Amino acid sequence: MSEKENSFRFRFPEFLLIGLLLISNIVLNFSGGGFILNLKKIGFSAFSTVEKGVHFVVHGISDTFNSVKELKRLKKDYNELVLKLENYEKMQRSNADIRKENERLREQLDFSISMDEQNFPAQIISRDFDNVYAYLTIDKGSVNGIRKNMPVVAYQNGNQGLVGKVVQVGTFTSQIMPVYNLDYIVSARIQNSRDLGLVNGNGSQDNPLLMQYIRKKVAEELSYGDIVVTSGENDNYLKDIPIGTISKIISLDYNSSLNIELTPIIDFSRLENVIVVNQKQLNDRKAE
């Protein structure tokens, strides 16, 4: 027991000495301002860190809002550019269509002027697709000089061709029976051989025309692609106006003549403008 007490008393002075040295060092540091300076550094460092963090957060939020705003502006600019591009493409297509239309009208006008007979350029405004006795309606009538039974031609893709004839005339519009009408019949000749026959429609613009009464013995003289033209007999039509080209030649044993199918010169599905011809009067515009 006495040995433990002696051991404790031996260590206490040492701890006391260490404590006094620490207290002395603290007092000296306070008196020299050392702790005050450290506290300032610590406070400045802590405040700077907080300030930097706040600045980073605020700046980040600001950048985010600015980025969103800029994105909206860019999207708006993009949409405006897309719209302008679409309008430009539409305008280009429209200009191209106008140029094509002008070319068609110029060709038709040139053809109209070149004709010896008086004629009236007109536009198709309606057509009957369902009826086999189909008709076309044009925007010219009696006030324009149109009369019943006048032949109608067209100029398409550099070629002139027979369209039909006027069958009904109104004041401002007229009705045309096209060559593919089932009731349509026209006297015609094969251009190369000059053989005479009759051409009639098959009821649809998609069906071939039919030429009959061509003698069988001339079959070897005929070729696919030969042109069939109007005969001009009886003054019903102009002479040598192309009607169609031979696409098929049929020889039946019980028939003394050939049945010849023709592809019309005029593509009626694309036909927009026609020329009505007055064969009994000369073209005054040709002299202008």
mmCIF file of C-alpha atoms in Angstrom:
data_model
loop_
_atom_site.group_PDB
_atom_site.id
_atom_site.type_symbol
_atom_site.label_atom_id
_atom_site.label_comp_id
_atom_site.label_asym_id
_atom_site.label_seq_id
_atom_site.Cartn_x
_atom_site.Cartn_y
_atom_site.Cartn_z
ATOM 1 C CA MET A 1 0.000 0.000 0.000
ATOM 2 C CA SER A 2 2.809 2.380 0.883
ATOM 3 C CA GLU A 3 4.559 1.552 -2.418
ATOM 4 C CA LYS A 4 1.500 2.654 -4.492
ATOM 5 C CA GLU A 5 1.277 5.978 -2.562
ATOM 6 C CA ASN A 6 4.934 6.668 -3.134
ATOM 7 C CA SER A 7 4.467 5.934 -6.895
ATOM 8 C CA PHE A 8 1.589 8.410 -7.187
ATOM 9 C CA ARG A 9 3.467 11.198 -5.456
ATOM 10 C CA PHE A 10 6.367 10.560 -7.796
ATOM 11 C CA ARG A 11 4.288 11.136 -10.968
ATOM 12 C CA PHE A 12 2.192 14.078 -9.877
ATOM 13 C CA PRO A 13 4.971 16.663 -9.887
ATOM 14 C CA GLU A 14 5.823 15.654 -13.384
ATOM 15 C CA PHE A 15 2.251 16.212 -14.589
ATOM 16 C CA LEU A 16 2.144 19.454 -12.679
ATOM 17 C CA LEU A 17 5.312 20.624 -14.368
ATOM 18 C CA ILE A 18 3.940 19.748 -17.805
ATOM 19 C CA GLY A 19 0.685 21.586 -17.040
ATOM 20 C CA LEU A 20 2.570 24.696 -15.907
ATOM 21 C CA LEU A 21 4.642 24.681 -19.073
ATOM 22 C CA LEU A 22 1.491 24.442 -21.218
ATOM 23 C CA ILE A 23 -0.217 27.239 -19.324
ATOM 24 C CA SER A 24 2.877 29.378 -19.708
ATOM 25 C CA ASN A 25 2.965 28.710 -23.424
ATOM 26 C CA ILE A 26 -0.709 29.605 -23.819
ATOM 27 C CA VAL A 27 -0.222 32.831 -21.835
ATOM 28 C CA LEU A 28 2.768 33.768 -23.969
ATOM 29 C CA ASN A 29 0.804 33.066 -27.175
ATOM 30 C CA PHE A 30 -2.148 35.173 -26.048
ATOM 31 C CA SER A 31 0.141 38.004 -24.996
ATOM 32 C CA GLY A 32 1.857 37.839 -28.429
ATOM 33 C CA GLY A 33 -1.489 37.803 -30.406
ATOM 34 C CA GLY A 34 -0.772 34.395 -31.916
ATOM 35 C CA PHE A 35 -4.192 32.880 -31.180
ATOM 36 C CA ILE A 36 -6.021 35.953 -32.427
ATOM 37 C CA LEU A 37 -4.262 35.726 -35.769
ATOM 38 C CA ASN A 38 -5.058 32.037 -36.113
ATOM 39 C CA LEU A 39 -8.719 32.659 -35.356
ATOM 40 C CA LYS A 40 -8.848 35.307 -38.048
ATOM 41 C CA LYS A 41 -7.307 32.889 -40.519
ATOM 42 C CA ILE A 42 -9.701 30.164 -39.515
ATOM 43 C CA GLY A 43 -12.718 32.514 -39.754
ATOM 44 C CA PHE A 44 -11.616 33.923 -43.130
ATOM 45 C CA SER A 45 -11.006 30.458 -44.506
ATOM 46 C CA ALA A 46 -14.383 29.225 -43.314
ATOM 47 C CA PHE A 47 -16.200 32.303 -44.634
ATOM 48 C CA SER A 48 -14.383 32.108 -47.967
ATOM 49 C CA THR A 49 -15.315 28.492 -48.335
ATOM 50 C CA VAL A 50 -18.962 29.210 -47.611
ATOM 51 C CA GLU A 51 -18.948 32.240 -49.920
ATOM 52 C CA LYS A 52 -17.354 30.239 -52.688
ATOM 53 C CA GLY A 53 -19.933 27.504 -52.244
ATOM 54 C CA VAL A 54 -22.799 29.989 -52.304
ATOM 55 C CA HIS A 55 -21.334 31.679 -55.394
ATOM 56 C CA PHE A 56 -20.972 28.310 -57.117
ATOM 57 C CA VAL A 57 -24.562 27.349 -56.366
ATOM 58 C CA VAL A 58 -25.974 30.747 -57.386
ATOM 59 C CA HIS A 59 -23.820 30.889 -60.486
ATOM 60 C CA GLY A 60 -24.812 27.325 -61.380
ATOM 61 C CA ILE A 61 -28.520 28.129 -61.022
ATOM 62 C CA SER A 62 -28.067 31.299 -63.083
ATOM 63 C CA ASP A 63 -26.219 29.372 -65.778
ATOM 64 C CA THR A 64 -28.985 26.767 -65.796
ATOM 65 C CA PHE A 65 -31.688 29.398 -66.267
ATOM 66 C CA ASN A 66 -29.619 31.117 -68.944
ATOM 67 C CA SER A 67 -29.038 27.792 -70.682
ATOM 68 C CA VAL A 68 -32.767 26.996 -70.633
ATOM 69 C CA LYS A 69 -33.534 30.466 -71.954
ATOM 70 C CA GLU A 70 -30.897 30.132 -74.661
ATOM 71 C CA LEU A 71 -32.217 26.684 -75.569
ATOM 72 C CA LYS A 72 -35.724 28.090 -75.972
ATOM 73 C CA ARG A 73 -34.385 30.902 -78.132
ATOM 74 C CA LEU A 74 -32.407 28.466 -80.290
ATOM 75 C CA LYS A 75 -35.458 26.212 -80.638
ATOM 76 C CA LYS A 76 -37.566 29.196 -81.674
ATOM 77 C CA ASP A 77 -34.919 30.274 -84.202
ATOM 78 C CA TYR A 78 -34.732 26.702 -85.493
ATOM 79 C CA ASN A 79 -38.512 26.481 -85.930
ATOM 80 C CA GLU A 80 -38.523 29.823 -87.721
ATOM 81 C CA LEU A 81 -35.760 28.639 -90.045
ATOM 82 C CA VAL A 82 -37.603 25.373 -90.734
ATOM 83 C CA LEU A 83 -40.763 27.334 -91.544
ATOM 84 C CA LYS A 84 -38.834 29.680 -93.828
ATOM 85 C CA LEU A 85 -37.253 26.690 -95.552
ATOM 86 C CA GLU A 86 -40.649 25.039 -96.045
ATOM 87 C CA ASN A 87 -42.058 28.296 -97.432
ATOM 88 C CA TYR A 88 -39.047 28.618 -99.705
ATOM 89 C CA GLU A 89 -39.477 25.048 -100.972
ATOM 90 C CA LYS A 90 -43.188 25.681 -101.555
ATOM 91 C CA MET A 91 -42.344 28.876 -103.394
ATOM 92 C CA GLN A 92 -39.774 27.014 -105.507
ATOM 93 C CA ARG A 93 -42.333 24.310 -106.346
ATOM 94 C CA SER A 94 -44.928 26.965 -107.079
ATOM 95 C CA ASN A 95 -42.512 28.812 -109.352
ATOM 96 C CA ALA A 96 -41.643 25.557 -111.104
ATOM 97 C CA ASP A 97 -45.346 24.791 -111.608
ATOM 98 C CA ILE A 98 -45.930 28.307 -112.920
ATOM 99 C CA ARG A 99 -43.026 27.968 -115.344
ATOM 100 C CA LYS A 100 -44.357 24.626 -116.597
ATOM 101 C CA GLU A 101 -47.854 26.064 -116.954
ATOM 102 C CA ASN A 102 -46.477 29.071 -118.823
ATOM 103 C CA GLU A 103 -44.560 26.755 -121.143
ATOM 104 C CA ARG A 104 -47.703 24.732 -121.845
ATOM 105 C CA LEU A 105 -49.750 27.854 -122.494
ATOM 106 C CA ARG A 106 -47.003 29.330 -124.682
ATOM 107 C CA GLU A 107 -46.843 26.126 -126.755
ATOM 108 C CA GLN A 108 -50.610 26.110 -127.107
ATOM 109 C CA LEU A 109 -50.678 29.792 -128.059
ATOM 110 C CA ASP A 110 -47.931 29.296 -130.640
ATOM 111 C CA PHE A 111 -49.827 26.318 -132.059
ATOM 112 C CA SER A 112 -53.068 28.298 -132.054
ATOM 113 C CA ILE A 113 -51.451 31.179 -133.934
ATOM 114 C CA SER A 114 -49.838 28.826 -136.458
ATOM 115 C CA MET A 115 -53.185 27.293 -137.479
ATOM 116 C CA ASP A 116 -54.822 28.506 -140.691
ATOM 117 C CA GLU A 117 -58.311 28.228 -139.226
ATOM 118 C CA GLN A 118 -59.913 30.430 -136.607
ATOM 119 C CA ASN A 119 -59.654 28.767 -133.200
ATOM 120 C CA PHE A 120 -60.468 29.290 -129.543
ATOM 121 C CA PRO A 121 -58.072 28.103 -126.810
ATOM 122 C CA ALA A 122 -60.005 26.828 -123.803
ATOM 123 C CA GLN A 123 -59.472 25.126 -120.482
ATOM 124 C CA ILE A 124 -61.143 21.945 -119.253
ATOM 125 C CA ILE A 125 -63.088 22.770 -116.091
ATOM 126 C CA SER A 126 -64.792 19.425 -115.438
ATOM 127 C CA ARG A 127 -64.989 15.887 -116.758
ATOM 128 C CA ASP A 128 -67.120 12.793 -116.284
ATOM 129 C CA PHE A 129 -65.062 9.706 -115.377
ATOM 130 C CA ASP A 130 -67.821 7.289 -114.408
ATOM 131 C CA ASN A 131 -70.021 7.311 -117.471
ATOM 132 C CA VAL A 132 -68.922 5.363 -120.578
ATOM 133 C CA TYR A 133 -70.531 8.187 -122.524
ATOM 134 C CA ALA A 134 -68.088 10.599 -120.941
ATOM 135 C CA TYR A 135 -67.894 14.315 -121.701
ATOM 136 C CA LEU A 136 -65.500 17.171 -121.054
ATOM 137 C CA THR A 137 -66.633 20.673 -120.130
ATOM 138 C CA ILE A 138 -64.623 23.737 -121.199
ATOM 139 C CA ASP A 139 -64.720 27.379 -120.087
ATOM 140 C CA LYS A 140 -65.782 28.821 -123.462
ATOM 141 C CA GLY A 141 -69.299 29.148 -124.858
ATOM 142 C CA SER A 142 -71.420 30.905 -127.436
ATOM 143 C CA VAL A 143 -70.260 34.356 -126.325
ATOM 144 C CA ASN A 144 -66.742 33.299 -127.319
ATOM 145 C CA GLY A 145 -67.770 32.045 -130.758
ATOM 146 C CA ILE A 146 -68.092 28.339 -129.977
ATOM 147 C CA ARG A 147 -70.585 26.435 -132.124
ATOM 148 C CA LYS A 148 -71.927 22.879 -132.072
ATOM 149 C CA ASN A 149 -69.972 20.189 -133.988
ATOM 150 C CA MET A 150 -66.749 22.202 -134.066
ATOM 151 C CA PRO A 151 -63.733 19.867 -133.871
ATOM 152 C CA VAL A 152 -61.495 20.047 -130.820
ATOM 153 C CA VAL A 153 -57.738 19.445 -130.891
ATOM 154 C CA ALA A 154 -54.881 19.814 -128.427
ATOM 155 C CA TYR A 155 -51.126 20.333 -128.448
ATOM 156 C CA GLN A 156 -49.392 18.090 -125.933
ATOM 157 C CA ASN A 157 -45.729 17.138 -125.500
ATOM 158 C CA GLY A 158 -44.826 18.614 -128.849
ATOM 159 C CA ASN A 159 -47.586 16.759 -130.718
ATOM 160 C CA GLN A 160 -51.007 17.803 -131.950
ATOM 161 C CA GLY A 161 -53.846 15.357 -131.585
ATOM 162 C CA LEU A 162 -57.606 15.008 -131.905
ATOM 163 C CA VAL A 163 -59.605 15.471 -128.694
ATOM 164 C CA GLY A 164 -63.184 15.239 -129.985
ATOM 165 C CA LYS A 165 -65.990 17.575 -131.014
ATOM 166 C CA VAL A 166 -68.376 20.086 -129.435
ATOM 167 C CA VAL A 167 -71.803 18.528 -128.824
ATOM 168 C CA GLN A 168 -73.464 21.124 -126.610
ATOM 169 C CA VAL A 169 -72.953 24.883 -126.268
ATOM 170 C CA GLY A 170 -73.944 27.118 -123.394
ATOM 171 C CA THR A 171 -73.463 30.840 -122.981
ATOM 172 C CA PHE A 172 -70.169 30.581 -121.129
ATOM 173 C CA THR A 173 -69.313 26.856 -121.251
ATOM 174 C CA SER A 174 -69.444 24.029 -123.775
ATOM 175 C CA GLN A 175 -69.488 20.257 -123.674
ATOM 176 C CA ILE A 176 -67.072 18.105 -125.673
ATOM 177 C CA MET A 177 -67.500 14.470 -126.681
ATOM 178 C CA PRO A 178 -63.977 12.980 -126.498
ATOM 179 C CA VAL A 179 -62.730 10.349 -128.939
ATOM 180 C CA TYR A 180 -62.941 7.626 -126.255
ATOM 181 C CA ASN A 181 -66.701 8.144 -125.822
ATOM 182 C CA LEU A 182 -68.566 4.986 -126.832
ATOM 183 C CA ASP A 183 -70.709 6.974 -129.306
ATOM 184 C CA TYR A 184 -67.790 8.711 -130.943
ATOM 185 C CA ILE A 185 -67.044 7.809 -134.588
ATOM 186 C CA VAL A 186 -64.599 9.550 -136.924
ATOM 187 C CA SER A 187 -63.437 8.789 -140.447
ATOM 188 C CA ALA A 188 -59.693 8.084 -140.421
ATOM 189 C CA ARG A 189 -56.745 6.934 -142.518
ATOM 190 C CA ILE A 190 -53.589 5.031 -141.716
ATOM 191 C CA GLN A 191 -50.980 7.707 -142.421
ATOM 192 C CA ASN A 192 -48.477 5.496 -144.281
ATOM 193 C CA SER A 193 -50.770 3.290 -146.359
ATOM 194 C CA ARG A 194 -53.629 5.853 -146.652
ATOM 195 C CA ASP A 195 -56.161 3.062 -146.085
ATOM 196 C CA LEU A 196 -59.533 4.386 -144.973
ATOM 197 C CA GLY A 197 -61.553 3.177 -142.006
ATOM 198 C CA LEU A 198 -63.624 4.301 -139.027
ATOM 199 C CA VAL A 199 -62.368 4.935 -135.482
ATOM 200 C CA ASN A 200 -64.647 4.766 -132.463
ATOM 201 C CA GLY A 201 -64.180 4.936 -128.701
ATOM 202 C CA ASN A 202 -64.284 2.104 -126.169
ATOM 203 C CA GLY A 203 -65.898 4.036 -123.321
ATOM 204 C CA SER A 204 -62.834 4.917 -121.206
ATOM 205 C CA GLN A 205 -59.760 7.081 -121.549
ATOM 206 C CA ASP A 206 -57.754 4.082 -120.360
ATOM 207 C CA ASN A 207 -59.033 1.767 -123.102
ATOM 208 C CA PRO A 208 -57.574 1.719 -126.630
ATOM 209 C CA LEU A 209 -59.563 3.133 -129.550
ATOM 210 C CA LEU A 210 -60.839 0.732 -132.207
ATOM 211 C CA MET A 211 -60.327 1.122 -135.961
ATOM 212 C CA GLN A 212 -62.415 -1.025 -138.326
ATOM 213 C CA TYR A 213 -63.009 -1.662 -142.023
ATOM 214 C CA ILE A 214 -59.341 -1.922 -142.974
ATOM 215 C CA ARG A 215 -58.894 -4.678 -145.572
ATOM 216 C CA LYS A 216 -57.107 -7.830 -144.448
ATOM 217 C CA LYS A 217 -54.819 -7.879 -147.480
ATOM 218 C CA VAL A 218 -52.993 -4.741 -146.288
ATOM 219 C CA ALA A 219 -52.121 -6.304 -142.932
ATOM 220 C CA GLU A 220 -48.530 -6.965 -144.011
ATOM 221 C CA GLU A 221 -48.087 -3.287 -144.822
ATOM 222 C CA LEU A 222 -49.013 -2.228 -141.310
ATOM 223 C CA SER A 223 -46.670 -1.907 -138.322
ATOM 224 C CA TYR A 224 -47.084 -1.256 -134.646
ATOM 225 C CA GLY A 225 -46.643 2.450 -133.984
ATOM 226 C CA ASP A 226 -48.095 3.549 -137.347
ATOM 227 C CA ILE A 227 -50.058 6.779 -136.963
ATOM 228 C CA VAL A 228 -53.758 7.010 -137.754
ATOM 229 C CA VAL A 229 -55.042 10.471 -138.758
ATOM 230 C CA THR A 230 -58.355 12.117 -139.577
ATOM 231 C CA SER A 231 -59.413 11.724 -143.205
ATOM 232 C CA GLY A 232 -60.982 15.188 -143.470
ATOM 233 C CA GLU A 233 -63.910 13.863 -145.479
ATOM 234 C CA ASN A 234 -67.316 15.568 -145.275
ATOM 235 C CA ASP A 235 -65.599 18.613 -143.724
ATOM 236 C CA ASN A 236 -66.421 17.306 -140.256
ATOM 237 C CA TYR A 237 -62.800 17.428 -139.105
ATOM 238 C CA LEU A 238 -59.512 18.917 -140.164
ATOM 239 C CA LYS A 239 -57.488 16.624 -142.392
ATOM 240 C CA ASP A 240 -54.455 14.677 -141.141
ATOM 241 C CA ILE A 241 -54.910 15.422 -137.448
ATOM 242 C CA PRO A 242 -53.300 12.495 -135.517
ATOM 243 C CA ILE A 243 -55.759 10.325 -133.595
ATOM 244 C CA GLY A 244 -53.637 7.447 -132.315
ATOM 245 C CA THR A 245 -50.953 4.873 -133.048
ATOM 246 C CA ILE A 246 -51.447 1.182 -133.895
ATOM 247 C CA SER A 247 -50.914 -0.972 -130.800
ATOM 248 C CA LYS A 248 -52.599 -4.230 -131.859
ATOM 249 C CA ILE A 249 -53.796 -5.831 -135.119
ATOM 250 C CA ILE A 250 -56.493 -8.504 -134.916
ATOM 251 C CA SER A 251 -57.534 -10.679 -137.881
ATOM 252 C CA LEU A 252 -60.701 -12.714 -137.380
ATOM 253 C CA ASP A 253 -61.652 -15.546 -139.744
ATOM 254 C CA TYR A 254 -65.320 -14.591 -139.841
ATOM 255 C CA ASN A 255 -64.554 -10.910 -140.489
ATOM 256 C CA SER A 256 -63.460 -9.536 -143.851
ATOM 257 C CA SER A 257 -61.631 -6.598 -142.268
ATOM 258 C CA LEU A 258 -59.071 -6.072 -139.538
ATOM 259 C CA ASN A 259 -59.770 -4.901 -136.023
ATOM 260 C CA ILE A 260 -57.010 -2.470 -135.111
ATOM 261 C CA GLU A 261 -56.475 -1.111 -131.617
ATOM 262 C CA LEU A 262 -55.060 2.393 -131.269
ATOM 263 C CA THR A 263 -53.320 4.172 -128.412
ATOM 264 C CA PRO A 264 -54.611 7.784 -128.419
ATOM 265 C CA ILE A 265 -52.059 10.475 -129.251
ATOM 266 C CA ILE A 266 -53.465 12.609 -126.452
ATOM 267 C CA ASP A 267 -52.962 11.539 -122.837
ATOM 268 C CA PHE A 268 -56.418 12.488 -121.584
ATOM 269 C CA SER A 269 -55.503 11.939 -117.935
ATOM 270 C CA ARG A 270 -53.083 14.890 -118.227
ATOM 271 C CA LEU A 271 -55.058 17.019 -120.642
ATOM 272 C CA GLU A 272 -55.831 20.502 -119.295
ATOM 273 C CA ASN A 273 -56.145 22.799 -122.308
ATOM 274 C CA VAL A 274 -57.768 22.335 -125.717
ATOM 275 C CA ILE A 275 -58.351 24.309 -128.915
ATOM 276 C CA VAL A 276 -61.781 24.510 -130.533
ATOM 277 C CA VAL A 277 -61.500 25.034 -134.297
ATOM 278 C CA ASN A 278 -63.806 26.934 -136.641
ATOM 279 C CA GLN A 279 -62.916 25.398 -140.004
ATOM 280 C CA LYS A 280 -65.082 27.848 -141.947
ATOM 281 C CA GLN A 281 -63.145 30.971 -141.041
ATOM 282 C CA LEU A 282 -59.482 31.873 -141.353
ATOM 283 C CA ASN A 283 -57.280 32.696 -138.395
ATOM 284 C CA ASP A 284 -56.986 36.485 -138.114
ATOM 285 C CA ARG A 285 -54.312 36.205 -135.416
ATOM 286 C CA LYS A 286 -51.923 34.500 -137.813
ATOM 287 C CA ALA A 287 -51.501 37.727 -139.725
ATOM 288 C CA GLU A 288 -50.838 39.807 -136.581
#
